[in-house]
Amino acid sequence: MSGSTAADVLVRQLASYGVEYVFGTCGHTNIALLDAIGRGGIEFVIARHEQTAAHAADGYARATGRPGVLLTHVGPGMLNAVTGVATAALDSVPLVAIAGDVPSHLYGRHPHQEINLHADADQTAVYRPFVKRAWHVRRVADLPRFTERAFWTATSGRPGAVLLNVPMDLFSRPLPAERADAFPLAGHATRPGLPAAEADRIAALLTGAERPLIYLGGGLGGDAGRRALRDLAEHLDIPVAHSLMAKGVLPDEHPLVLGMTGFWGLGVTNDYAREADVVLAVATRFAETDASSWNPAYTWSFPPSRLIQIDIDPAEIGRNYPVEIGVVADAGLAVPAIGEAVRRRHPEPVSRPGVRERIHQARAELFAAGAERGRSEAFPLRPERILADVRAALPADAVLVTDVGWNKNGVAQCYPLPERGRFITPGGASTMGFGPAAALGVQIAEPGRVVVALIGDGGMSAQLPAVPMAVERGLPVIFLVMNNRSHGTISDLQSTYFGRSYGCDFTDPDGRPYSPDFAAYGRACGADGYLIAEPRDLAAALRNALRRRRPAVLDVPMVNEPVPTPGHWNIKDIYRGVFE
């Protein structure tokens, strides 16, 4: 085909935005774009399932801070990616999904794979409940403009996922090459800061508080903002609690870090949160499990506690709790402004007798108890033993990518994450299968770091395509399967409230616990496979996997043991027949 097509122009535009990788799968509606990608210097990361591709793009975005780009096919292709795109959207991860669609001149006639039966065809409607914006391109001339809008929307304000839906015929239509440069991204976007008067009001509340608390969510990005938050906490000697998504923003070993709140949080953290007289909440939406189903008897009590809430999304201010001061601002700019205002009011550092000692004692008891259980030689292994061996083996800058269950909740609760380490987990959607696939994107983004997908057997089973994808790409991800032959967290929950577990555990026809041999599966895919047969095998397998730097699957038999839950989740009341 002579001249430039819309697909050629789109690839040049993506390259100008700094896109290096596109994750996805092929289909007849997107191969014109794939051909252009193959000629245009961007690398296509092929997946064997669209959900795998979406999670991998998500992991890449979380690791780099840049938008992940996903390419899907019409109908079943983009439907398979729904869970992955929604996971990114609910965790405020910038992701641009590009979907090929049926030819524009055949809408409504049920061409191959069009997904309409009872209404006009519009596959963008599938994504609209969770993406920030969905564009359906109807004229080829609009594609560059919509592409710029998609990247801007995904990355500005509260980041999130967007959809760019393109009928397949538009990719092949002619478009002048200069259109690729017609809509550049803004080089320097102004972020909303905190006015000096508001910073001073907040400083007055914080310096006048008797039992202040900083509550940190996952939206505080950038080293400068994190340093400013640390300086603020240390200057006023204020304890810091955090949500699930904020683990690691301040080091676990910091003497003012209380730990996680809520259902899977710590008792001392929930107690301190409930007793605080002033709470500075930074970039958090007060998710249900982090807030003990918003029951004031367990975690947060607003009022009498007074809430200062800072968030870049106006919809989050006051959504779940009444605020005394609500500020729409970029947290990375707001926190330094508060720190400066505090120092103007109170230049000398504050000391709160007993606060650090109380935190140290509670944290020491927590980690000591976990360490004691982690020394167990029982087999199958206790989950704390698995975490202890992982912590001992991994380098300080390793990235843990978890799924749901013990691997997420146990790590968030009691895994001492090193300062240079990273913890990546699905928060808003709590998606099973996230870990194996997202780890691939993280490893592509961080080729020199050790990346471990710490997952359950349910999560590994949900994303088996991640292993051949790791082999094809030469990604040395360590897939560590905490294998209790069960959807263990739900099995425990059902057993507790209904007296038995049914439909949650994997068994063979004779009722015996069943699991595939994940290590053998890894070897069949071309990865290294380690089947852990006794306690000391795990440490040895980790050492080998780290030394060999190849894709590796570790199948680790684990006893089904519940994660401690000091907080509250009102599903327990519902199971008992108590409704509010």
Coordinates of C-alpha atoms in Angstrom, one line a residue:
M1 CA 0.0 0.0 0.0
S2 CA 1.5 3.3 -1.0
G3 CA 1.5 6.4 1.2
S4 CA 0.7 6.6 4.8
T5 CA -2.3 5.0 6.5
A6 CA -4.0 5.9 9.7
A7 CA -2.2 2.9 11.3
D8 CA 1.2 4.3 10.2
V9 CA 0.2 7.7 11.6
L10 CA -1.0 6.2 14.9
V11 CA 2.3 4.3 15.4
R12 CA 4.3 7.5 14.8
Q13 CA 2.1 9.4 17.2
L14 CA 2.5 6.7 19.9
A15 CA 6.3 6.7 19.5
S16 CA 6.3 10.5 19.9
Y17 CA 4.5 10.0 23.2
G18 CA 7.3 7.8 24.4
V19 CA 5.4 4.5 23.9
E20 CA 8.0 1.6 23.8
Y21 CA 5.7 -1.4 24.2
V22 CA 2.2 -2.3 23.2
F23 CA 0.8 -5.4 25.0
G24 CA -2.0 -7.4 23.4
T25 CA -3.3 -10.1 21.1
C26 CA -3.9 -10.2 17.3
G27 CA -7.2 -10.4 15.4
H28 CA -8.4 -9.6 12.0
T29 CA -9.6 -6.1 13.2
N30 CA -6.2 -5.0 14.4
I31 CA -3.5 -6.6 12.2
A32 CA -3.2 -3.5 10.0
L33 CA -2.1 -1.7 13.1
L34 CA 0.1 -4.6 14.1
D35 CA 1.8 -4.4 10.8
A36 CA 2.5 -0.7 11.3
I37 CA 3.8 -1.4 14.8
G38 CA 6.2 -4.0 13.4
R39 CA 7.6 -1.4 11.0
G40 CA 7.5 1.5 13.4
G41 CA 10.0 0.8 16.1
I42 CA 7.5 0.0 18.9
E43 CA 7.7 -3.5 20.3
F44 CA 4.6 -5.6 20.5
V45 CA 4.4 -7.9 23.5
I46 CA 2.1 -10.8 22.4
A47 CA 0.0 -12.6 25.0
R48 CA -2.0 -15.8 24.8
H49 CA -5.0 -14.2 26.5
E50 CA -6.3 -10.6 26.6
Q51 CA -6.6 -10.5 30.4
T52 CA -2.9 -11.5 30.6
A53 CA -2.0 -8.7 28.2
A54 CA -4.1 -6.1 30.2
H55 CA -2.5 -7.0 33.5
A56 CA 0.9 -7.0 32.0
A57 CA 0.3 -3.5 30.6
D58 CA -1.0 -2.5 34.0
G59 CA 2.1 -3.8 35.8
Y60 CA 4.3 -1.9 33.3
A61 CA 2.4 1.3 34.1
R62 CA 2.7 0.8 37.8
A63 CA 6.4 0.2 37.6
T64 CA 7.2 3.1 35.3
G65 CA 4.5 5.7 36.0
R66 CA 3.9 5.9 32.3
P67 CA 0.7 4.7 30.6
G68 CA 0.5 1.1 29.6
V69 CA -0.9 0.5 26.1
L70 CA -3.1 -2.5 25.3
L71 CA -4.3 -3.7 21.9
T72 CA -7.3 -6.0 21.6
H73 CA -9.5 -7.4 18.9
V74 CA -13.2 -6.9 18.4
G75 CA -15.9 -8.7 20.5
P76 CA -14.5 -11.6 22.5
G77 CA -11.0 -10.1 22.4
M78 CA -11.9 -6.8 24.1
L79 CA -14.4 -8.7 26.4
N80 CA -11.6 -10.9 27.6
A81 CA -9.6 -7.8 28.6
V82 CA -12.4 -6.3 30.7
T83 CA -11.2 -7.6 34.0
G84 CA -7.7 -6.4 33.4
V85 CA -8.7 -2.9 32.3
A86 CA -11.1 -2.5 35.1
T87 CA -8.4 -3.6 37.6
A88 CA -6.2 -0.8 36.3
A89 CA -9.1 1.7 36.3
L90 CA -10.1 1.0 39.9
D91 CA -6.5 1.4 41.1
S92 CA -6.0 4.7 39.2
V93 CA -3.4 3.3 36.9
P94 CA -2.9 5.0 33.5
L95 CA -3.8 2.6 30.7
V96 CA -4.8 3.2 27.1
A97 CA -6.8 0.3 25.6
I98 CA -7.0 0.3 21.8
A99 CA -9.7 -2.0 20.4
G100 CA -10.3 -2.9 16.8
D101 CA -13.9 -3.0 15.8
V102 CA -16.1 -4.3 13.0
P103 CA -16.0 -2.3 9.7
S104 CA -17.7 1.1 10.1
H105 CA -20.0 0.4 7.1
L106 CA -21.3 -2.9 8.5
Y107 CA -22.5 -1.8 12.0
G108 CA -25.8 -3.4 13.0
R109 CA -25.7 -6.2 10.3
H110 CA -24.0 -8.7 12.7
P111 CA -20.7 -9.0 10.9
H112 CA -18.3 -11.5 12.3
Q113 CA -17.9 -11.1 16.1
E114 CA -20.0 -8.0 16.5
I115 CA -21.5 -8.1 20.0
N116 CA -25.0 -6.9 19.7
L117 CA -28.3 -8.7 19.9
H118 CA -30.9 -6.5 21.5
A119 CA -29.5 -3.0 21.0
D120 CA -27.4 -1.1 18.5
A121 CA -23.8 -2.3 18.4
D122 CA -21.6 -0.3 20.6
Q123 CA -18.8 -2.3 22.3
T124 CA -17.5 0.9 24.0
A125 CA -20.6 0.6 26.3
V126 CA -19.0 -2.5 27.9
Y127 CA -16.1 -0.3 29.2
R128 CA -17.9 2.9 30.0
P129 CA -18.8 2.1 33.6
F130 CA -15.2 2.1 34.7
V131 CA -13.0 3.9 32.2
K132 CA -12.4 7.6 32.5
R133 CA -13.6 8.1 28.9
A134 CA -14.3 5.9 25.8
W135 CA -13.9 7.2 22.3
H136 CA -15.5 5.6 19.2
V137 CA -13.6 6.9 16.1
R138 CA -16.1 7.4 13.3
R139 CA -13.9 9.5 10.9
V140 CA -10.3 8.7 10.2
A141 CA -9.4 12.3 10.5
D142 CA -10.4 12.2 14.2
L143 CA -8.0 9.4 15.1
P144 CA -4.9 11.6 16.0
R145 CA -7.0 14.0 18.0
F146 CA -8.8 11.3 19.9
T147 CA -5.5 9.5 20.6
E148 CA -4.0 12.7 22.1
R149 CA -7.2 13.0 24.3
A150 CA -6.9 9.4 25.3
F151 CA -3.3 9.8 26.6
W152 CA -4.0 13.1 28.2
T153 CA -7.1 11.8 30.0
A154 CA -5.4 8.6 31.2
T155 CA -2.5 10.5 32.8
S156 CA -4.0 13.8 34.0
G157 CA -5.8 14.4 37.3
R158 CA -6.6 11.1 38.9
P159 CA -5.0 8.7 36.4
G160 CA -7.0 5.8 35.0
A161 CA -7.9 3.6 32.1
V162 CA -9.4 4.9 28.8
L163 CA -10.7 3.1 25.6
L164 CA -10.0 4.1 22.0
N165 CA -12.3 2.1 19.8
V166 CA -11.4 2.0 16.1
P167 CA -13.3 0.3 13.3
M168 CA -10.9 -1.8 11.4
D169 CA -11.4 -0.1 8.1
L170 CA -10.1 3.2 9.5
F171 CA -6.7 1.7 10.2
S172 CA -6.2 1.1 6.4
R173 CA -7.6 4.5 5.2
P174 CA -5.1 7.1 4.0
L175 CA -4.1 9.9 6.3
P176 CA -1.4 12.5 5.7
A177 CA 1.8 11.6 7.5
E178 CA 2.0 15.1 9.1
R179 CA -1.1 14.3 11.2
A180 CA 1.2 12.2 13.4
D181 CA 2.6 15.4 14.8
A182 CA -0.5 17.5 14.8
F183 CA -1.5 16.8 18.4
P184 CA 1.5 16.6 20.7
L185 CA 1.0 15.9 24.4
A186 CA 1.4 18.8 26.7
G187 CA 5.0 18.8 27.8
H188 CA 4.4 20.5 31.2
A189 CA 1.0 20.2 32.7
T190 CA 0.1 22.3 35.7
R191 CA -0.9 20.3 38.7
P192 CA -3.3 21.8 41.3
G193 CA -1.4 22.9 44.4
L194 CA -2.5 23.9 47.8
P195 CA -3.2 27.6 48.4
A196 CA -1.1 29.1 51.3
A197 CA -4.2 30.0 53.3
E198 CA -5.5 26.4 53.2
A199 CA -2.0 25.1 54.1
D200 CA -2.0 27.4 57.1
R201 CA -5.5 26.2 58.2
I202 CA -4.3 22.6 58.0
A203 CA -1.1 23.4 59.9
A204 CA -3.1 25.1 62.7
L205 CA -5.2 21.9 63.1
L206 CA -2.2 19.6 63.1
T207 CA 0.0 21.6 65.5
G208 CA -3.0 22.0 67.9
A209 CA -3.9 18.4 67.9
E210 CA -3.2 16.1 70.9
R211 CA -3.4 12.8 69.1
P212 CA -2.9 13.6 65.4
L213 CA -2.5 10.9 62.7
I214 CA -1.4 10.9 59.1
Y215 CA -3.3 8.4 57.0
L216 CA -1.6 7.6 53.7
G217 CA -3.2 6.2 50.5
G218 CA -1.8 5.0 47.3
G219 CA -2.1 8.3 45.4
L220 CA 1.0 10.0 46.8
G221 CA 3.5 9.6 44.0
G222 CA 7.0 10.9 43.4
D223 CA 10.0 11.0 45.7
A224 CA 9.6 14.7 46.6
G225 CA 6.1 14.2 48.0
R226 CA 7.2 11.1 49.9
R227 CA 10.2 12.9 51.4
A228 CA 8.0 15.8 52.4
L229 CA 5.5 13.5 54.1
R230 CA 8.3 11.8 56.0
D231 CA 9.7 15.2 57.1
L232 CA 6.2 16.4 58.2
A233 CA 5.6 13.2 60.3
E234 CA 9.0 13.5 61.9
H235 CA 8.8 17.2 62.6
L236 CA 5.5 16.8 64.5
D237 CA 6.2 13.3 65.7
I238 CA 2.9 12.1 64.1
P239 CA 2.3 8.4 63.6
V240 CA 1.6 7.3 60.0
A241 CA -1.0 4.6 59.1
H242 CA -1.5 3.5 55.6
S243 CA -4.0 1.8 53.3
L244 CA -3.2 -1.5 51.5
M245 CA -2.1 0.4 48.4
A246 CA 0.3 2.6 50.3
K247 CA 2.5 -0.1 51.8
G248 CA 6.1 0.8 51.2
V249 CA 5.6 4.5 50.6
L250 CA 7.3 4.9 54.0
P251 CA 9.7 2.1 55.0
D252 CA 8.2 -0.5 57.3
E253 CA 11.1 0.0 59.7
H254 CA 10.4 3.7 60.2
P255 CA 9.6 4.3 63.9
L256 CA 6.4 6.3 63.1
V257 CA 4.9 3.7 60.8
L258 CA 1.9 2.1 62.5
G259 CA 1.0 -0.2 59.6
M260 CA -2.2 -0.9 57.7
T261 CA -5.7 -0.1 58.9
G262 CA -9.0 -2.0 58.5
F263 CA -10.1 -5.6 58.3
W264 CA -6.7 -7.0 57.5
G265 CA -4.9 -4.2 59.4
L266 CA -3.2 -4.3 62.8
G267 CA -5.0 -3.9 66.1
V268 CA -2.7 -1.1 67.3
T269 CA -3.3 0.8 64.0
N270 CA -7.1 0.5 64.2
D271 CA -7.0 1.6 67.9
Y272 CA -4.8 4.6 67.1
A273 CA -7.0 5.6 64.1
R274 CA -10.2 5.4 66.2
E275 CA -8.6 7.5 69.0
A276 CA -7.1 10.2 66.9
D277 CA -8.4 13.7 67.3
V278 CA -7.2 15.0 63.9
V279 CA -6.5 12.9 60.9
L280 CA -4.7 14.1 57.8
A281 CA -5.8 11.8 55.0
V282 CA -3.6 12.0 51.9
A283 CA -4.7 10.5 48.5
T284 CA -6.9 7.8 49.8
R285 CA -10.6 6.9 49.2
F286 CA -11.1 5.1 52.5
A287 CA -11.9 1.8 50.9
E288 CA -14.2 -0.5 52.7
T289 CA -11.7 -3.1 53.9
D290 CA -9.3 -0.4 54.9
A291 CA -12.1 1.3 56.9
S292 CA -13.7 -1.7 58.5
S293 CA -16.9 -1.2 56.5
W294 CA -16.9 2.4 57.8
N295 CA -18.1 1.1 61.2
P296 CA -16.9 3.7 63.8
A297 CA -16.5 1.0 66.5
Y298 CA -13.5 -0.5 64.7
T299 CA -11.2 1.9 62.7
W300 CA -12.3 5.5 61.9
S301 CA -14.6 7.6 64.0
F302 CA -15.5 10.9 62.2
P303 CA -16.7 12.7 64.3
P304 CA -15.5 13.1 67.0
S305 CA -12.2 12.8 65.0
R306 CA -11.7 15.7 62.7
L307 CA -10.8 14.9 59.1
I308 CA -8.5 16.8 56.7
Q309 CA -8.8 15.1 53.3
I310 CA -6.5 15.8 50.4
D311 CA -7.3 14.2 47.0
I312 CA -6.9 15.2 43.4
D313 CA -10.4 13.8 42.6
P314 CA -13.2 16.0 43.9
A315 CA -15.5 13.1 44.0
E316 CA -13.5 11.5 46.8
I317 CA -13.7 14.5 49.2
G318 CA -16.3 13.6 51.8
R319 CA -17.5 10.5 49.9
N320 CA -17.3 8.2 52.9
Y321 CA -16.7 10.6 55.9
P322 CA -17.5 14.2 56.7
V323 CA -14.6 16.5 56.4
E324 CA -13.6 19.5 58.3
I325 CA -11.2 20.6 55.6
G326 CA -11.4 19.1 52.1
V327 CA -8.8 20.0 49.5
V328 CA -8.7 19.1 45.9
A329 CA -5.0 19.1 45.1
D330 CA -2.1 17.0 43.9
A331 CA -0.8 15.3 47.1
G332 CA 2.8 15.7 45.9
L333 CA 2.4 19.5 46.0
A334 CA 0.0 19.7 49.0
V335 CA 2.2 17.8 51.5
P336 CA 5.3 20.1 51.1
A337 CA 3.1 23.1 51.4
I338 CA 1.6 21.8 54.7
G339 CA 5.1 21.1 55.9
E340 CA 6.3 24.6 55.2
A341 CA 3.2 26.1 57.0
V342 CA 3.8 23.8 60.0
R343 CA 7.4 25.0 60.3
R344 CA 6.3 28.6 60.2
R345 CA 3.9 28.0 63.1
H346 CA 6.1 25.6 65.0
P347 CA 9.8 25.8 64.0
E348 CA 11.0 23.4 66.6
P349 CA 10.5 19.6 66.3
V350 CA 7.8 18.1 68.5
S351 CA 8.2 15.1 70.7
R352 CA 5.2 13.1 71.8
P353 CA 6.3 10.9 74.8
G354 CA 5.5 7.3 74.4
V355 CA 4.3 7.4 70.9
R356 CA 7.3 5.8 69.2
E357 CA 7.7 3.4 72.0
R358 CA 4.1 2.2 71.7
I359 CA 4.6 1.7 67.9
H360 CA 7.9 -0.1 68.4
Q361 CA 6.5 -2.5 70.9
A362 CA 3.4 -3.3 68.8
R363 CA 5.4 -3.7 65.6
A364 CA 8.1 -5.8 67.3
E365 CA 5.5 -8.1 68.8
L366 CA 3.8 -8.4 65.3
F367 CA 7.0 -9.3 63.5
A368 CA 8.4 -11.5 66.3
A369 CA 5.2 -13.5 66.3
G370 CA 5.4 -13.8 62.5
A371 CA 9.1 -14.8 62.7
E372 CA 8.3 -17.4 65.3
R373 CA 5.6 -19.0 63.1
G374 CA 8.0 -18.6 60.2
R375 CA 10.5 -21.0 61.9
S376 CA 8.0 -23.8 61.8
E377 CA 9.3 -27.0 60.2
A378 CA 5.7 -28.3 59.6
F379 CA 4.9 -29.4 56.1
P380 CA 2.9 -28.4 54.1
L381 CA 4.5 -25.1 55.0
R382 CA 2.8 -22.4 57.1
P383 CA 2.4 -19.2 55.1
E384 CA 4.6 -17.3 57.6
R385 CA 7.4 -19.7 56.8
I386 CA 7.0 -19.0 53.1
L387 CA 7.1 -15.3 53.7
A388 CA 10.2 -15.6 56.0
D389 CA 12.1 -17.6 53.4
V390 CA 11.2 -15.2 50.7
R391 CA 12.2 -12.2 52.8
A392 CA 15.6 -13.8 53.6
A393 CA 16.4 -14.8 50.1
L394 CA 15.4 -11.7 48.1
P395 CA 17.6 -8.7 47.4
A396 CA 16.6 -5.5 49.1
D397 CA 15.2 -3.9 45.9
A398 CA 13.1 -6.9 44.8
V399 CA 9.6 -6.3 43.6
L400 CA 6.8 -8.4 45.1
V401 CA 3.7 -8.6 42.8
T402 CA 0.8 -10.3 44.6
D403 CA -2.6 -11.7 43.9
V404 CA -5.4 -12.1 46.4
G405 CA -5.5 -14.2 49.6
W406 CA -2.6 -14.8 52.0
N407 CA -0.1 -13.6 49.5
K408 CA -1.7 -10.1 49.5
N409 CA -3.1 -9.7 53.0
G410 CA -0.2 -11.5 54.8
V411 CA 2.4 -9.4 53.0
A412 CA 0.5 -6.2 53.6
Q413 CA 0.1 -7.0 57.2
C414 CA 3.3 -8.5 58.5
Y415 CA 6.0 -8.7 55.7
P416 CA 8.8 -6.3 56.6
L417 CA 9.3 -4.6 53.2
P418 CA 12.8 -3.2 52.7
E419 CA 13.1 0.5 52.0
R420 CA 14.2 -0.1 48.4
G421 CA 11.6 -2.9 47.9
R422 CA 8.3 -2.5 46.0
F423 CA 4.9 -4.1 46.7
I424 CA 2.4 -4.1 43.9
T425 CA -1.1 -5.6 44.4
P426 CA -4.6 -5.2 43.0
G427 CA -6.6 -3.1 45.5
G428 CA -9.9 -1.8 44.1
A429 CA -10.9 -4.9 42.2
S430 CA -8.8 -7.4 44.2
T431 CA -8.5 -9.4 41.1
M432 CA -7.4 -13.1 41.2
G433 CA -4.9 -13.7 38.4
F434 CA -3.4 -10.2 38.5
G435 CA -0.1 -11.3 40.1
P436 CA 1.3 -13.7 37.4
A437 CA 0.5 -11.4 34.5
A438 CA 1.3 -8.0 36.1
A439 CA 4.7 -9.3 37.1
L440 CA 5.6 -9.7 33.4
G441 CA 5.0 -6.0 32.8
V442 CA 6.9 -5.1 35.9
Q443 CA 9.9 -7.2 34.7
I444 CA 9.8 -5.6 31.3
A445 CA 9.9 -2.2 32.9
E446 CA 12.6 -3.2 35.5
P447 CA 14.8 -5.7 33.7
G448 CA 17.6 -5.5 36.2
R449 CA 15.4 -6.1 39.3
V450 CA 14.2 -9.4 40.8
V451 CA 10.5 -9.7 40.3
V452 CA 8.5 -12.3 42.2
A453 CA 4.9 -13.1 41.5
L454 CA 3.7 -14.2 45.0
I455 CA 0.4 -16.0 44.2
G456 CA -2.0 -18.6 45.3
D457 CA -2.8 -21.7 43.3
G458 CA -6.1 -20.1 42.4
G459 CA -4.4 -17.1 41.0
M460 CA -1.8 -19.2 39.1
S461 CA -4.6 -21.3 37.6
A462 CA -6.4 -18.2 36.5
Q463 CA -3.3 -17.0 34.6
L464 CA -1.5 -20.0 33.2
P465 CA -0.7 -18.1 30.0
A466 CA 1.7 -15.9 32.0
V467 CA 4.3 -18.6 32.1
P468 CA 4.8 -19.2 28.3
M469 CA 4.7 -15.4 27.9
A470 CA 7.6 -15.2 30.4
V471 CA 9.5 -17.8 28.5
E472 CA 8.9 -16.2 25.1
R473 CA 10.1 -12.9 26.4
G474 CA 13.0 -14.3 28.4
L475 CA 11.6 -12.6 31.6
P476 CA 13.2 -14.1 34.7
V477 CA 10.0 -13.7 36.8
I478 CA 9.8 -16.1 39.8
F479 CA 6.3 -17.4 40.0
L480 CA 6.0 -18.6 43.6
V481 CA 2.7 -20.5 44.1
M482 CA 1.5 -20.7 47.7
N483 CA -0.5 -23.9 47.0
N484 CA -3.2 -24.9 49.5
R485 CA -5.3 -26.6 46.9
S486 CA -8.1 -24.2 47.6
H487 CA -9.5 -20.8 47.3
G488 CA -8.3 -20.6 50.9
T489 CA -9.5 -17.3 52.1
I490 CA -13.0 -17.9 51.0
S491 CA -12.9 -21.5 52.2
D492 CA -12.0 -20.3 55.7
L493 CA -14.7 -17.7 55.6
Q494 CA -17.4 -20.2 54.6
S495 CA -16.2 -22.8 57.2
T496 CA -16.4 -20.1 59.9
Y497 CA -19.9 -18.9 59.2
F498 CA -21.6 -21.9 57.5
G499 CA -19.9 -24.8 59.3
R500 CA -18.3 -26.3 56.2
S501 CA -16.5 -25.5 53.0
Y502 CA -18.3 -26.4 49.8
G503 CA -17.3 -25.3 46.3
C504 CA -14.1 -23.6 47.5
D505 CA -11.6 -26.5 47.6
F506 CA -10.0 -28.4 44.8
T507 CA -10.5 -32.2 45.0
D508 CA -10.3 -35.2 42.8
P509 CA -13.3 -37.5 42.2
D510 CA -12.6 -39.3 45.5
G511 CA -12.7 -36.1 47.5
R512 CA -9.0 -35.9 48.1
P513 CA -7.2 -32.5 47.8
Y514 CA -6.1 -32.0 44.2
S515 CA -3.6 -29.7 42.5
P516 CA -1.9 -29.8 39.1
D517 CA 1.9 -29.9 39.3
F518 CA 2.7 -26.3 38.7
A519 CA 6.5 -27.0 38.6
A520 CA 6.0 -29.6 35.9
Y521 CA 3.8 -27.1 34.0
G522 CA 6.6 -24.6 34.2
R523 CA 9.1 -27.1 32.8
A524 CA 6.6 -28.0 30.0
C525 CA 6.5 -24.3 29.1
G526 CA 10.3 -24.1 29.0
A527 CA 10.7 -22.4 32.4
D528 CA 12.5 -23.9 35.4
G529 CA 10.2 -25.8 37.8
Y530 CA 10.7 -26.6 41.5
L531 CA 8.3 -28.8 43.4
I532 CA 8.9 -28.2 47.1
A533 CA 8.9 -31.5 49.0
E534 CA 10.2 -30.5 52.4
P535 CA 10.7 -27.2 54.3
R536 CA 14.4 -26.6 53.4
D537 CA 13.7 -27.0 49.7
L538 CA 12.1 -23.5 49.4
A539 CA 15.2 -21.6 50.3
A540 CA 17.3 -23.7 48.0
A541 CA 14.9 -23.3 45.1
L542 CA 14.9 -19.5 45.6
R543 CA 18.7 -19.4 45.6
N544 CA 18.8 -21.4 42.4
A545 CA 16.1 -19.2 40.7
L546 CA 17.9 -16.0 41.7
R547 CA 21.2 -17.4 40.4
R548 CA 19.9 -18.7 37.1
R549 CA 17.8 -15.6 36.2
R550 CA 15.4 -17.6 34.1
P551 CA 11.6 -17.8 34.3
A552 CA 10.9 -20.2 37.2
V553 CA 7.8 -21.7 38.8
L554 CA 8.0 -22.8 42.5
D555 CA 5.1 -25.0 43.6
V556 CA 5.0 -24.6 47.4
P557 CA 2.6 -26.8 49.3
M558 CA 1.0 -24.6 52.0
V559 CA -1.4 -25.3 54.9
N560 CA -4.7 -23.5 54.6
E561 CA -4.5 -21.0 57.5
P562 CA -6.6 -17.8 57.9
V563 CA -5.0 -14.4 57.8
P564 CA -5.6 -12.6 61.2
T565 CA -8.4 -10.0 60.9
P566 CA -8.2 -7.4 63.7
G567 CA -10.7 -5.1 62.0
H568 CA -14.2 -5.6 60.8
W569 CA -15.9 -6.4 57.5
N570 CA -19.7 -6.3 57.6
I571 CA -20.1 -9.4 55.5
K572 CA -19.7 -11.2 58.8
D573 CA -22.8 -9.5 60.1
I574 CA -24.6 -10.3 56.8
Y575 CA -23.7 -14.0 57.1
R576 CA -25.3 -14.0 60.6
G577 CA -28.4 -12.4 59.3
V578 CA -27.7 -8.9 60.8
F579 CA -28.5 -6.1 58.3
E580 CA -28.2 -2.4 58.5

